[in-house]
PDB file of C-alpha atoms in Angstrom:
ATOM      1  CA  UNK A  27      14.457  15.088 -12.985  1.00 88.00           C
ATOM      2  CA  UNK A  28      16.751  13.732 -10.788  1.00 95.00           C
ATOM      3  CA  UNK A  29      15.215   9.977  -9.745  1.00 97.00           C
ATOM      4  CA  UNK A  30      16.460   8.500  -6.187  1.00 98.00           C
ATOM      5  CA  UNK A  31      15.548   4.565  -5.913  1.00 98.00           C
ATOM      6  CA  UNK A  32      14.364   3.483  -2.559  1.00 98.00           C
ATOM      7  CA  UNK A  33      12.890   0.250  -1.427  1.00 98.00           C
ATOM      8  CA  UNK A  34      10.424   0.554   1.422  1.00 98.00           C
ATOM      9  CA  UNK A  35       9.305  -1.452   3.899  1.00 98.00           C
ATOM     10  CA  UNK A  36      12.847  -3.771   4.201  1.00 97.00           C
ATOM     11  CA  UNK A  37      16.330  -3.510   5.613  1.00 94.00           C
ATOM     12  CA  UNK A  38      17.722  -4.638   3.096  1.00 96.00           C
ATOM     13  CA  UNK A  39      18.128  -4.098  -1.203  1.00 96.00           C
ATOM     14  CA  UNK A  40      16.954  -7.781  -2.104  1.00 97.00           C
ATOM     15  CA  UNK A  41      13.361  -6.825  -0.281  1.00 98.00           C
ATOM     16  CA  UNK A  42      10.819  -4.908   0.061  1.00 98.00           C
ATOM     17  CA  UNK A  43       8.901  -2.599  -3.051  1.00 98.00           C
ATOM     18  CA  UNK A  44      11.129  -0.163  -4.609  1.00 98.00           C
ATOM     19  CA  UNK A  45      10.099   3.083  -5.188  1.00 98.00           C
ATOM     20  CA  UNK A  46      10.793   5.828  -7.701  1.00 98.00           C
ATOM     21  CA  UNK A  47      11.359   9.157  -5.783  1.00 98.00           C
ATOM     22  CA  UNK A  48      11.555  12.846  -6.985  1.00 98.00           C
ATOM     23  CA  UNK A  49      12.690  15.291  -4.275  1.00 98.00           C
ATOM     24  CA  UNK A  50      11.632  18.472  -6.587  1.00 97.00           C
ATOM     25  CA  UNK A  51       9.489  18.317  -9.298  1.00 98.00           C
ATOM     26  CA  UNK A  52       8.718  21.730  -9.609  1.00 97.00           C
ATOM     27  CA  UNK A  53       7.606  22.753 -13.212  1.00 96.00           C
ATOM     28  CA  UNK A  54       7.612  19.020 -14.394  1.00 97.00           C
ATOM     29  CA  UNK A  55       3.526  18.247 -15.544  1.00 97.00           C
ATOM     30  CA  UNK A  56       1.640  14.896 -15.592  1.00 97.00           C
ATOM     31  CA  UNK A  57       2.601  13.745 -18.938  1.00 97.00           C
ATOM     32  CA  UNK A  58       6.483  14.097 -17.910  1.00 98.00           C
ATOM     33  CA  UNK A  59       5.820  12.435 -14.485  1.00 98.00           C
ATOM     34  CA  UNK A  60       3.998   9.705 -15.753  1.00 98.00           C
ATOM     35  CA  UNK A  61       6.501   9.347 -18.656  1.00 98.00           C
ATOM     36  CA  UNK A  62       9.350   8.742 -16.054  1.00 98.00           C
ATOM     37  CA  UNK A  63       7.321   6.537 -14.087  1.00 98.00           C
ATOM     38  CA  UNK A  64       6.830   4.151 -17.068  1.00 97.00           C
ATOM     39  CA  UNK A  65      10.615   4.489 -17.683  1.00 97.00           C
ATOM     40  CA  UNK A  66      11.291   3.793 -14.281  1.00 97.00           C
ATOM     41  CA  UNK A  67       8.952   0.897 -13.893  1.00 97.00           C
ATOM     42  CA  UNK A  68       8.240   0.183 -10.424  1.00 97.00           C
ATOM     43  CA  UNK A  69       5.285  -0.082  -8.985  1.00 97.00           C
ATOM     44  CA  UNK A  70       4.921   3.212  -7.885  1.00 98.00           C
ATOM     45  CA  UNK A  71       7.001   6.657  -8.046  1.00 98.00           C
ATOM     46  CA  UNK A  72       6.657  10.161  -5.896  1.00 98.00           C
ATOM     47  CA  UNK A  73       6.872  13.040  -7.388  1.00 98.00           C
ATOM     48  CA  UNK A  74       7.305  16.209  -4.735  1.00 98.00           C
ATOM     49  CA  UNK A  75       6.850  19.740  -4.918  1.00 98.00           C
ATOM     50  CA  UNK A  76       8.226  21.552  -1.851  1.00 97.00           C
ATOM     51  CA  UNK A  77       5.790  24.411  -0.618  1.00 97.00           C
ATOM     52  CA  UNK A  78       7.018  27.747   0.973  1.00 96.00           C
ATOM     53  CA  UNK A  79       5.632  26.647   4.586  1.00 96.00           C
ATOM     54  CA  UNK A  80       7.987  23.143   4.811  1.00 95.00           C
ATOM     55  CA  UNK A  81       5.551  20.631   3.990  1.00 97.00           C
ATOM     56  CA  UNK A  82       4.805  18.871   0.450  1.00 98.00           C
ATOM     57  CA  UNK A  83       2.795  18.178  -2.361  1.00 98.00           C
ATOM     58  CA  UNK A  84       3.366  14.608  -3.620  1.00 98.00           C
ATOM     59  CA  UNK A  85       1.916  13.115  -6.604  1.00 98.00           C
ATOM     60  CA  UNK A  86       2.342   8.864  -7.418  1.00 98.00           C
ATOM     61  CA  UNK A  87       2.493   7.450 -10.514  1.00 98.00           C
ATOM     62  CA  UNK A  88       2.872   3.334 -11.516  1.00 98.00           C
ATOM     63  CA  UNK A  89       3.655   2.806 -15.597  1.00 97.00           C
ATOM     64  CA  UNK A  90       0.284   2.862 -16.318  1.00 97.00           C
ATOM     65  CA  UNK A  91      -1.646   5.350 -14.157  1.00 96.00           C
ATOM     66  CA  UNK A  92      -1.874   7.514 -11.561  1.00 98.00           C
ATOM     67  CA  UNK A  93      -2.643   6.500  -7.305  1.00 98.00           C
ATOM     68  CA  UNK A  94      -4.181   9.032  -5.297  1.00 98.00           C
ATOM     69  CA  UNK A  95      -2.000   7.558  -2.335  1.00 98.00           C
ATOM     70  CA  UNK A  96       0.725   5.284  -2.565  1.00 98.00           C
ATOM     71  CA  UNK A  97       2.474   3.460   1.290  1.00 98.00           C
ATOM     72  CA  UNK A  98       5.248   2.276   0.295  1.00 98.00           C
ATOM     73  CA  UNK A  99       6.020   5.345  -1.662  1.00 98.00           C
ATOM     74  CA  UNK A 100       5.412   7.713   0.843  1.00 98.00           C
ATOM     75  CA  UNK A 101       8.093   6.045   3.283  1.00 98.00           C
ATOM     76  CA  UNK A 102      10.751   5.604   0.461  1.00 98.00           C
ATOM     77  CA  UNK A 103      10.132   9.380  -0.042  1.00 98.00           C
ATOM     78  CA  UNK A 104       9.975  10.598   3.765  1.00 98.00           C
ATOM     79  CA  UNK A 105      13.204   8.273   4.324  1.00 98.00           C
ATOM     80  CA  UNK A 106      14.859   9.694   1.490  1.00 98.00           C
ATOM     81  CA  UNK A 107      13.864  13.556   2.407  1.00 98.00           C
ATOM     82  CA  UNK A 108      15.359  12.495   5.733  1.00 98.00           C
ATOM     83  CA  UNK A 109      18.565  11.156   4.150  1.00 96.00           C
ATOM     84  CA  UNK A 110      19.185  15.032   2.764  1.00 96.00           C
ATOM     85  CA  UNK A 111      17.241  17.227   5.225  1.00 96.00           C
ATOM     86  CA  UNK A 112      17.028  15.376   8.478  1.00 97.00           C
ATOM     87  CA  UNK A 113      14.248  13.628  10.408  1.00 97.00           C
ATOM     88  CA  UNK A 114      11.942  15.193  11.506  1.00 97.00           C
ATOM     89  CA  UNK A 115       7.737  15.865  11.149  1.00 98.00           C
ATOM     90  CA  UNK A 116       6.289  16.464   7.613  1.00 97.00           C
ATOM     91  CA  UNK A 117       2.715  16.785   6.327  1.00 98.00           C
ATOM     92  CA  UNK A 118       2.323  15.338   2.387  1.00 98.00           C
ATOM     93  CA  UNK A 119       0.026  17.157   0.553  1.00 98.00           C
ATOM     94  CA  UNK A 120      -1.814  13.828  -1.720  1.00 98.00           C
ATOM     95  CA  UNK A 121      -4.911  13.441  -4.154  1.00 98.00           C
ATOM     96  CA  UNK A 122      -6.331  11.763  -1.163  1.00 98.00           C
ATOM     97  CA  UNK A 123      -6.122  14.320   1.711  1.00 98.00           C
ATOM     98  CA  UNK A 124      -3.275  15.499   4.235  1.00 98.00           C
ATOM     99  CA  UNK A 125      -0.914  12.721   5.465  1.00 98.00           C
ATOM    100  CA  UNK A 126       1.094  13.092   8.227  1.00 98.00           C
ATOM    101  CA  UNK A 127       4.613  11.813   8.253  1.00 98.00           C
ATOM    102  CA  UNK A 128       7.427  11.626  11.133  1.00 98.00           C
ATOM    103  CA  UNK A 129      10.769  10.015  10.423  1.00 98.00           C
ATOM    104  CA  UNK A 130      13.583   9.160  13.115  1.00 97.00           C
ATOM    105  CA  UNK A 131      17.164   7.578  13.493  1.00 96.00           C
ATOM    106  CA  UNK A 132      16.950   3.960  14.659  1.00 92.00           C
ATOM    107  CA  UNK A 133      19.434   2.646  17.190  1.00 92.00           C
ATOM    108  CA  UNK A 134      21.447   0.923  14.351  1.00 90.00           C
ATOM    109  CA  UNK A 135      21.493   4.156  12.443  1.00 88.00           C
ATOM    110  CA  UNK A 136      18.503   3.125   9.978  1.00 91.00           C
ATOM    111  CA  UNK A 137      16.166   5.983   9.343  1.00 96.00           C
ATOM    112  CA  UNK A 138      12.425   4.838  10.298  1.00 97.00           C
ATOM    113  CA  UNK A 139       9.086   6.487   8.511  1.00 98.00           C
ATOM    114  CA  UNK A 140       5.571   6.460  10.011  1.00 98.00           C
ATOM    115  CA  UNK A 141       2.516   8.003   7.999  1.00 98.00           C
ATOM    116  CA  UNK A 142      -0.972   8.355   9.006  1.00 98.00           C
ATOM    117  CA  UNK A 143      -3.480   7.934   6.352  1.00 98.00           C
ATOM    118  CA  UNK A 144      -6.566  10.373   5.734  1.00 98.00           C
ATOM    119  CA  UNK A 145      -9.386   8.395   8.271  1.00 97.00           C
ATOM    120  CA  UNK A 146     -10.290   4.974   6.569  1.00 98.00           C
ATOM    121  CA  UNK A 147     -13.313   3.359   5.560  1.00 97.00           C
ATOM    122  CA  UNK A 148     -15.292   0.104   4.766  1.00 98.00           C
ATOM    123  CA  UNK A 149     -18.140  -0.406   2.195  1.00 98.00           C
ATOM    124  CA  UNK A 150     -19.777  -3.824   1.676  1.00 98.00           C
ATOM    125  CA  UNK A 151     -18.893  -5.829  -1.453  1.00 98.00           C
ATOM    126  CA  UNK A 152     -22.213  -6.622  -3.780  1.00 97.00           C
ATOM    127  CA  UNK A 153     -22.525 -10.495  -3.680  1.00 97.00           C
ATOM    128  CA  UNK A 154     -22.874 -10.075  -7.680  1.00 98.00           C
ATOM    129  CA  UNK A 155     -19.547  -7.815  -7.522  1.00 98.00           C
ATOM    130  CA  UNK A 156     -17.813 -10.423  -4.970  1.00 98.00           C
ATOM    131  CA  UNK A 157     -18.500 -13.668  -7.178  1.00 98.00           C
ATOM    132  CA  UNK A 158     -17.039 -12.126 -10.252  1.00 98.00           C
ATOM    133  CA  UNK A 159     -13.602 -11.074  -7.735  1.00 98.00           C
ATOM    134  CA  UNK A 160     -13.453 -14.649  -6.684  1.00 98.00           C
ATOM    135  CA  UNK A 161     -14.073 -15.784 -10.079  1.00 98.00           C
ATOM    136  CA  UNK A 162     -10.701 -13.282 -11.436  1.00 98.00           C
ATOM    137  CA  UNK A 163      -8.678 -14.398  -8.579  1.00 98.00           C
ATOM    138  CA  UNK A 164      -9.814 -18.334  -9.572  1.00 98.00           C
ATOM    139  CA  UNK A 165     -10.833 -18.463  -5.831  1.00 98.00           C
ATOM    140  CA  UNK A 166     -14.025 -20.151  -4.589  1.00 98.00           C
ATOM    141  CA  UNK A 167     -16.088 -19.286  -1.908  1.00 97.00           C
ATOM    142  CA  UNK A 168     -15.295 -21.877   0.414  1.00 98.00           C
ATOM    143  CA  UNK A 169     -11.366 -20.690   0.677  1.00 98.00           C
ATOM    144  CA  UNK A 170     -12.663 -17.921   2.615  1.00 98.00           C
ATOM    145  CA  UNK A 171     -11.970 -17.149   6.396  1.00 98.00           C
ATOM    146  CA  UNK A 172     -15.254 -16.540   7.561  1.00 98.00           C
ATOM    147  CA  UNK A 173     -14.379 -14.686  10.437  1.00 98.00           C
ATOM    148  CA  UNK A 174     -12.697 -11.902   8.134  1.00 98.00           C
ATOM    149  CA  UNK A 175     -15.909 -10.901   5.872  1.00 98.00           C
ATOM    150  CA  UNK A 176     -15.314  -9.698   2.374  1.00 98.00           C
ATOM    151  CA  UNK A 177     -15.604  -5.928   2.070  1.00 98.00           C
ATOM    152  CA  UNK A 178     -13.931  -3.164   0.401  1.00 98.00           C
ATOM    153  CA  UNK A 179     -11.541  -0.432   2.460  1.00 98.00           C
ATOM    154  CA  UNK A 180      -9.930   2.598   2.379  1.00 98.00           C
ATOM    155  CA  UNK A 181      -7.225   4.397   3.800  1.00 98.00           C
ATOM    156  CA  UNK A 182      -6.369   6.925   0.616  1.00 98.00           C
ATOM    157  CA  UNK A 183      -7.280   4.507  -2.058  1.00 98.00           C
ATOM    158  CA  UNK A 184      -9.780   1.462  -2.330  1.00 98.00           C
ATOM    159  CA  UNK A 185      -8.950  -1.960  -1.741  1.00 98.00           C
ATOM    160  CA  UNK A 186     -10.752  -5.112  -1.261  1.00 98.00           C
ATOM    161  CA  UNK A 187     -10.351  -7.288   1.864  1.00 98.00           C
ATOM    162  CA  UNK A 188     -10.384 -11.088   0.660  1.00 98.00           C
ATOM    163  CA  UNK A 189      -8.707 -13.374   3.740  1.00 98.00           C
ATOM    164  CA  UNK A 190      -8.164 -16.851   2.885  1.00 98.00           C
ATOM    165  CA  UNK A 191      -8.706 -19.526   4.974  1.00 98.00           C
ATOM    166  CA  UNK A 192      -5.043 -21.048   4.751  1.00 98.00           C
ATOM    167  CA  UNK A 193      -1.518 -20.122   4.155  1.00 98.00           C
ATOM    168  CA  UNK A 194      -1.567 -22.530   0.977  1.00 98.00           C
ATOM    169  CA  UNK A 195      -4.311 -20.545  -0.105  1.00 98.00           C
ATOM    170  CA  UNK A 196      -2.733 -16.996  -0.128  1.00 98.00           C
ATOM    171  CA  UNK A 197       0.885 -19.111  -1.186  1.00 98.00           C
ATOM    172  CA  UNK A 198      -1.162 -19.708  -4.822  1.00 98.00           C
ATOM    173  CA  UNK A 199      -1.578 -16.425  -6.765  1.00 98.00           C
ATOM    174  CA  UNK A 200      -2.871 -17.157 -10.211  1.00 98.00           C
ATOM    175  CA  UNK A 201      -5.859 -14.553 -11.555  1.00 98.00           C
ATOM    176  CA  UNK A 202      -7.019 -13.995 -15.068  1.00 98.00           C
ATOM    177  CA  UNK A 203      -5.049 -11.302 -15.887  1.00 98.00           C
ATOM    178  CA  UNK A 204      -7.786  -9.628 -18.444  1.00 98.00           C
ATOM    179  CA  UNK A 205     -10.863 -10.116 -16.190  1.00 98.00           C
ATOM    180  CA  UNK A 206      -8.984  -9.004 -12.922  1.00 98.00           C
ATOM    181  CA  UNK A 207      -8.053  -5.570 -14.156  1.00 98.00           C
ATOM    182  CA  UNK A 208     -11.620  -4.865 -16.027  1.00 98.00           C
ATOM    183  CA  UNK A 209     -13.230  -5.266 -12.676  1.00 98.00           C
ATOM    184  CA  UNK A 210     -10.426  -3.435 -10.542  1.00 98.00           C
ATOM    185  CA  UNK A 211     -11.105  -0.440 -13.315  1.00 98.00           C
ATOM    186  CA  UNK A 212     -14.800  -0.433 -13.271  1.00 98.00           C
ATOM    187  CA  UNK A 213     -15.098  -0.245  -8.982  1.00 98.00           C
ATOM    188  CA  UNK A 214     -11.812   1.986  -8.910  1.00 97.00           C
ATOM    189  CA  UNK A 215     -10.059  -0.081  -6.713  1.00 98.00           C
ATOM    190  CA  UNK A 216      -6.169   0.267  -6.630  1.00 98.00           C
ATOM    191  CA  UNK A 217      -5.411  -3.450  -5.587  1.00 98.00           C
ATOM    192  CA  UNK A 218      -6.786  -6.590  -4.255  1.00 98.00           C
ATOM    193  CA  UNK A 219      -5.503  -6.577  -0.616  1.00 98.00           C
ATOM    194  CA  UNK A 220      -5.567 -10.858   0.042  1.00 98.00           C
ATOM    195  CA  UNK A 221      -4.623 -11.599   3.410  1.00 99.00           C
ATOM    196  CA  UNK A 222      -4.249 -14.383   5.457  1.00 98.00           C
ATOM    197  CA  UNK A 223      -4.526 -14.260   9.449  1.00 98.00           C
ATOM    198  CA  UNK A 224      -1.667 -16.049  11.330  1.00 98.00           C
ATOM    199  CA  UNK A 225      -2.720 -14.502  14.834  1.00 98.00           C
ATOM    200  CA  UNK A 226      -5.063 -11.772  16.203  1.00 97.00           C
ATOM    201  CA  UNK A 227      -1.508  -8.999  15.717  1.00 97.00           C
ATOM    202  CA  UNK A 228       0.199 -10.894  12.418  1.00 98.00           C
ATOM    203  CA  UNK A 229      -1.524 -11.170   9.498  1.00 98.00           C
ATOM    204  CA  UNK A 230       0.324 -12.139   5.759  1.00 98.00           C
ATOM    205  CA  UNK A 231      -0.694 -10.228   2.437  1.00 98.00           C
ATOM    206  CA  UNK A 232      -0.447 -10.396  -1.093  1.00 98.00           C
ATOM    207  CA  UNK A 233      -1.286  -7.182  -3.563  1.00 98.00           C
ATOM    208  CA  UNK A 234      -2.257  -7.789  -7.162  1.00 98.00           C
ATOM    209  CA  UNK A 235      -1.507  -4.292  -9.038  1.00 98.00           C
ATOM    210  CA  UNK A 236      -2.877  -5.331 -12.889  1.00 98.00           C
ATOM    211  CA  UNK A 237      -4.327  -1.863 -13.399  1.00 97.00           C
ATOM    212  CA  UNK A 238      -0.830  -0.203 -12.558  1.00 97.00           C
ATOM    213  CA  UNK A 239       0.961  -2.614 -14.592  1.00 96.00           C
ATOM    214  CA  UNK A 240       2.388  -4.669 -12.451  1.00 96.00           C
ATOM    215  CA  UNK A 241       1.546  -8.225 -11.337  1.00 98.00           C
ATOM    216  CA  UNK A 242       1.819  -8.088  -7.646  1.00 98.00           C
ATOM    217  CA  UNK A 243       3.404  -5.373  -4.940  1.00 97.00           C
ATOM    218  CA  UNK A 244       5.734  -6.731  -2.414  1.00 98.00           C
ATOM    219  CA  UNK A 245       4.871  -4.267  -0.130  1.00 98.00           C
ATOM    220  CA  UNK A 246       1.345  -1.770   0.078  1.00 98.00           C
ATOM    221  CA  UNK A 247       1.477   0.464   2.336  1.00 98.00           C
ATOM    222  CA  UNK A 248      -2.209   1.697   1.726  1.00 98.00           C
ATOM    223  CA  UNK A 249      -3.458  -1.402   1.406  1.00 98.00           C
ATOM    224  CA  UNK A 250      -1.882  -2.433   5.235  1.00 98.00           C
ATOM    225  CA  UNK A 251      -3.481   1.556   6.667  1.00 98.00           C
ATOM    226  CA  UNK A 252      -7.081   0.350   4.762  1.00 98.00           C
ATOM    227  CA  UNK A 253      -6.546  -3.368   6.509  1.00 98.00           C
ATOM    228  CA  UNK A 254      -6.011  -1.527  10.053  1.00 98.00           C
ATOM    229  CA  UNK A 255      -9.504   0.525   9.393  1.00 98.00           C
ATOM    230  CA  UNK A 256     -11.404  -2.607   8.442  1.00 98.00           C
ATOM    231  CA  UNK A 257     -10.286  -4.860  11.397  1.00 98.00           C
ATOM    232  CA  UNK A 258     -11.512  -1.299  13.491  1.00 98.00           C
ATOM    233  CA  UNK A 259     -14.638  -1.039  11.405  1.00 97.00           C
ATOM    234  CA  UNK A 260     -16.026  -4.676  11.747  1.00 97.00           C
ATOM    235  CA  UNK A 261     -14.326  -5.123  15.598  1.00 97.00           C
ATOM    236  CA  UNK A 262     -12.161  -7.464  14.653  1.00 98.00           C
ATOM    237  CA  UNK A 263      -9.503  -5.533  16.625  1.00 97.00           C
ATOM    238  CA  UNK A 264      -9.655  -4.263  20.318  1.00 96.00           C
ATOM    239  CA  UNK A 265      -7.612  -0.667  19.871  1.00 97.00           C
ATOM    240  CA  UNK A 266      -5.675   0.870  20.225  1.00 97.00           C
ATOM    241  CA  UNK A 267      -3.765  -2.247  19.129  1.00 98.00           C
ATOM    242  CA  UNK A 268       0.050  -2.596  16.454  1.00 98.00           C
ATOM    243  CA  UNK A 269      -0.006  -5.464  13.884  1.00 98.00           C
ATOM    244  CA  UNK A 270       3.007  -6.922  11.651  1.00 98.00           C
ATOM    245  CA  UNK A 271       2.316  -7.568   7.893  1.00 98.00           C
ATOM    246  CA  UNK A 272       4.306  -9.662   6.512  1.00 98.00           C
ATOM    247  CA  UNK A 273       4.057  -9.513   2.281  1.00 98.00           C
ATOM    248  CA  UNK A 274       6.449 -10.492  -0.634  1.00 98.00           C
ATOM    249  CA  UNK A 275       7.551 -13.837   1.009  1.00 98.00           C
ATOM    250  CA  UNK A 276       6.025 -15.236  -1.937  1.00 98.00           C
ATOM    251  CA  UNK A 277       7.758 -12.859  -4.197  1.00 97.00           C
ATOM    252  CA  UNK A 278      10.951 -13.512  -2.716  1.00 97.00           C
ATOM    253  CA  UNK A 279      10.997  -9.918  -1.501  1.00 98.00           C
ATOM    254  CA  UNK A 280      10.364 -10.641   1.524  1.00 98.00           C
ATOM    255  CA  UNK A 281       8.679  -6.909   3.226  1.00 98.00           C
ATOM    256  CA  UNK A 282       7.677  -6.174   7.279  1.00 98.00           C
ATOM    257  CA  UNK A 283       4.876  -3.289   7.926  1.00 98.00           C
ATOM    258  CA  UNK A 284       4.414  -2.244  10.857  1.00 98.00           C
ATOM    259  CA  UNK A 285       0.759  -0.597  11.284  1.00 98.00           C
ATOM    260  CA  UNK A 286      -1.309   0.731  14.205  1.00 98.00           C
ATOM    261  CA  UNK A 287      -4.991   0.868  15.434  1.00 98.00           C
ATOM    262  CA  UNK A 288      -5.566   3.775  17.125  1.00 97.00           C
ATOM    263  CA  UNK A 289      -9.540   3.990  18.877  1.00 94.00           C
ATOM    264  CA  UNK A 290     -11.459   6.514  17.031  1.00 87.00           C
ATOM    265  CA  UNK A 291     -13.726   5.678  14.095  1.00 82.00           C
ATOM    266  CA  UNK A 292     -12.394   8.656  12.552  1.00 86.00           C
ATOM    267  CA  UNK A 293      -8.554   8.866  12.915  1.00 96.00           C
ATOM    268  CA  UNK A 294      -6.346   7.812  10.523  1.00 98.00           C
ATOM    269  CA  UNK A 295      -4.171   4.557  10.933  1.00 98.00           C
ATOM    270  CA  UNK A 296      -0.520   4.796  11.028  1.00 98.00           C
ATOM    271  CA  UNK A 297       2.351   2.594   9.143  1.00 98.00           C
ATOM    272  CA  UNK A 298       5.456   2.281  10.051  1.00 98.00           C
ATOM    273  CA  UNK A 299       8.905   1.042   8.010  1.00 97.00           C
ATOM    274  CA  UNK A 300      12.053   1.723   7.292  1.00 97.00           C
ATOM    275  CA  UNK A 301      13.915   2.234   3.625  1.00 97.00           C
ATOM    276  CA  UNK A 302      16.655   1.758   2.218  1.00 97.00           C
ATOM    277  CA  UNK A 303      18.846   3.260  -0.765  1.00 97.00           C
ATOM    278  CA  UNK A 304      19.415   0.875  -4.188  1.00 95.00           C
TER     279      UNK A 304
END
């Protein structure tokens, strides 16, 4: 398989998440797609199989496992389909559902990707379930923003929402690394989406990814479509409405997404960034 390397969600090499991408995978099965995915090592790669009518089935893999829907993939890929086929409208055929993708030339020649996630949505967290997450992350109870409630969201794939109630807070990642992923298997939830609120439109994030193999994503796409459901969900947002996330600062990867509220319990939320070759 021929593997293109993409990082998502920055301008430059030195941020965002790289991505593995595949642009045909035809004939290749799980075991070999998960093999080069482990080779490859990044959080996540796409795998695509191009169907007779245009659009595309796309698979994601990390080193350990496979996502049923991966952000930060899905631009690297759409970017990179761009890069040999041209911009244009595509629909990605994923575990989780149809997602719509457009991709277009920026004014300094960059090629932009937006998706739209399947429609999102937001389960509470069991208080029992929520004091053994804060007990993982070594949080405590009182770190929380109360005006951003704990609950679990989904835009493709499941991810709690856990704001803290400072900067310093979110700056400090440090979970037990055995207890974290044994509860992120048992609920099936992808990562831990901790966020931090800087304004009502800008909002910081940080990804722990144990159960992929990897520590902490500088960039989750899904994670930043679930967020835009669960500030719509709980009202937290007035829609339609666009937010920045800003994620991997602490990383030193530093990684911009755009995303957007649209009103509408039950349309999907799209995310917007840009990619760029490694």
């Amino acid at each position: 398989m021929d593997v293109l390397r993409y990082v998502a969600f920055s301008d430059v090499p030195e941020g965002g998440n790289p991505a593995g991408v595949v642009l045909d995978a035809a004939g290749a099965d799980e075991a070999a797609m998960s093999a080069v995915a482990a080779e490859i090592g990044y959080s996540e790669t796409a795998f695509v199989v191009p169907r007779d009518d245009g659009s595309l089935d796309v698979r994601y893999f990390s080193p350990l496992m496979e996502v049923p829907f991966c952000g930060h993939a899905t631009v690297a890929t759409a970017v990179a389909y761009a890069r040999r086929h041209g911009v244009g409208e595509l629909t990605f055929h994923t575990q989780a559902g149809p997602v719509r993708v457009s991709t277009a030339h920026r004014p300094d020649g960059a090629v932009s990707a937006t998706l739209v996630s399947v429609p999102p949505r937001t389960a509470p967290i069991a208080s029992a379930d929520l004091a053994d997450l804060l007990g993982a992350l070594r949080w405590s109870a009182d770190e929380l923003d109360p005006g951003l409630p704990p609950r679990v969201a989904y835009a493709g794939a499941w991810h709690p929402v856990i704001a803290a109630a400072s900067r310093e807070r979110l700056a400090v990642l440090d979970y037990d690394t055995e207890a974290l992923p044994r509860l992120m298997s048992r609920h099936g939830w992808t990562t831990v989406d901790l966020v931090w609120r800087e304004s009502p439109s800008v909002f910081h994030a940080r990804n722990p990814f144990p159960t992929g193999g990897v520590f902490e994503d500088p960039a989750t796409g899904a994670a930043a479509a679930a967020l835009g459901g669960y500030l719509r969900d709980l009202g937290l947002v007035d829609p339609p409405v666009t937010l920045t996330i800003h994620q991997g600062d602490d990383m030193g990867r530093p990684s911009v997404i755009g995303v957007t509220v649209p009103g509408g319990l039950d349309t999907g939320i799209a995310v917007t960034g840009t990619a760029v070759a490694l």
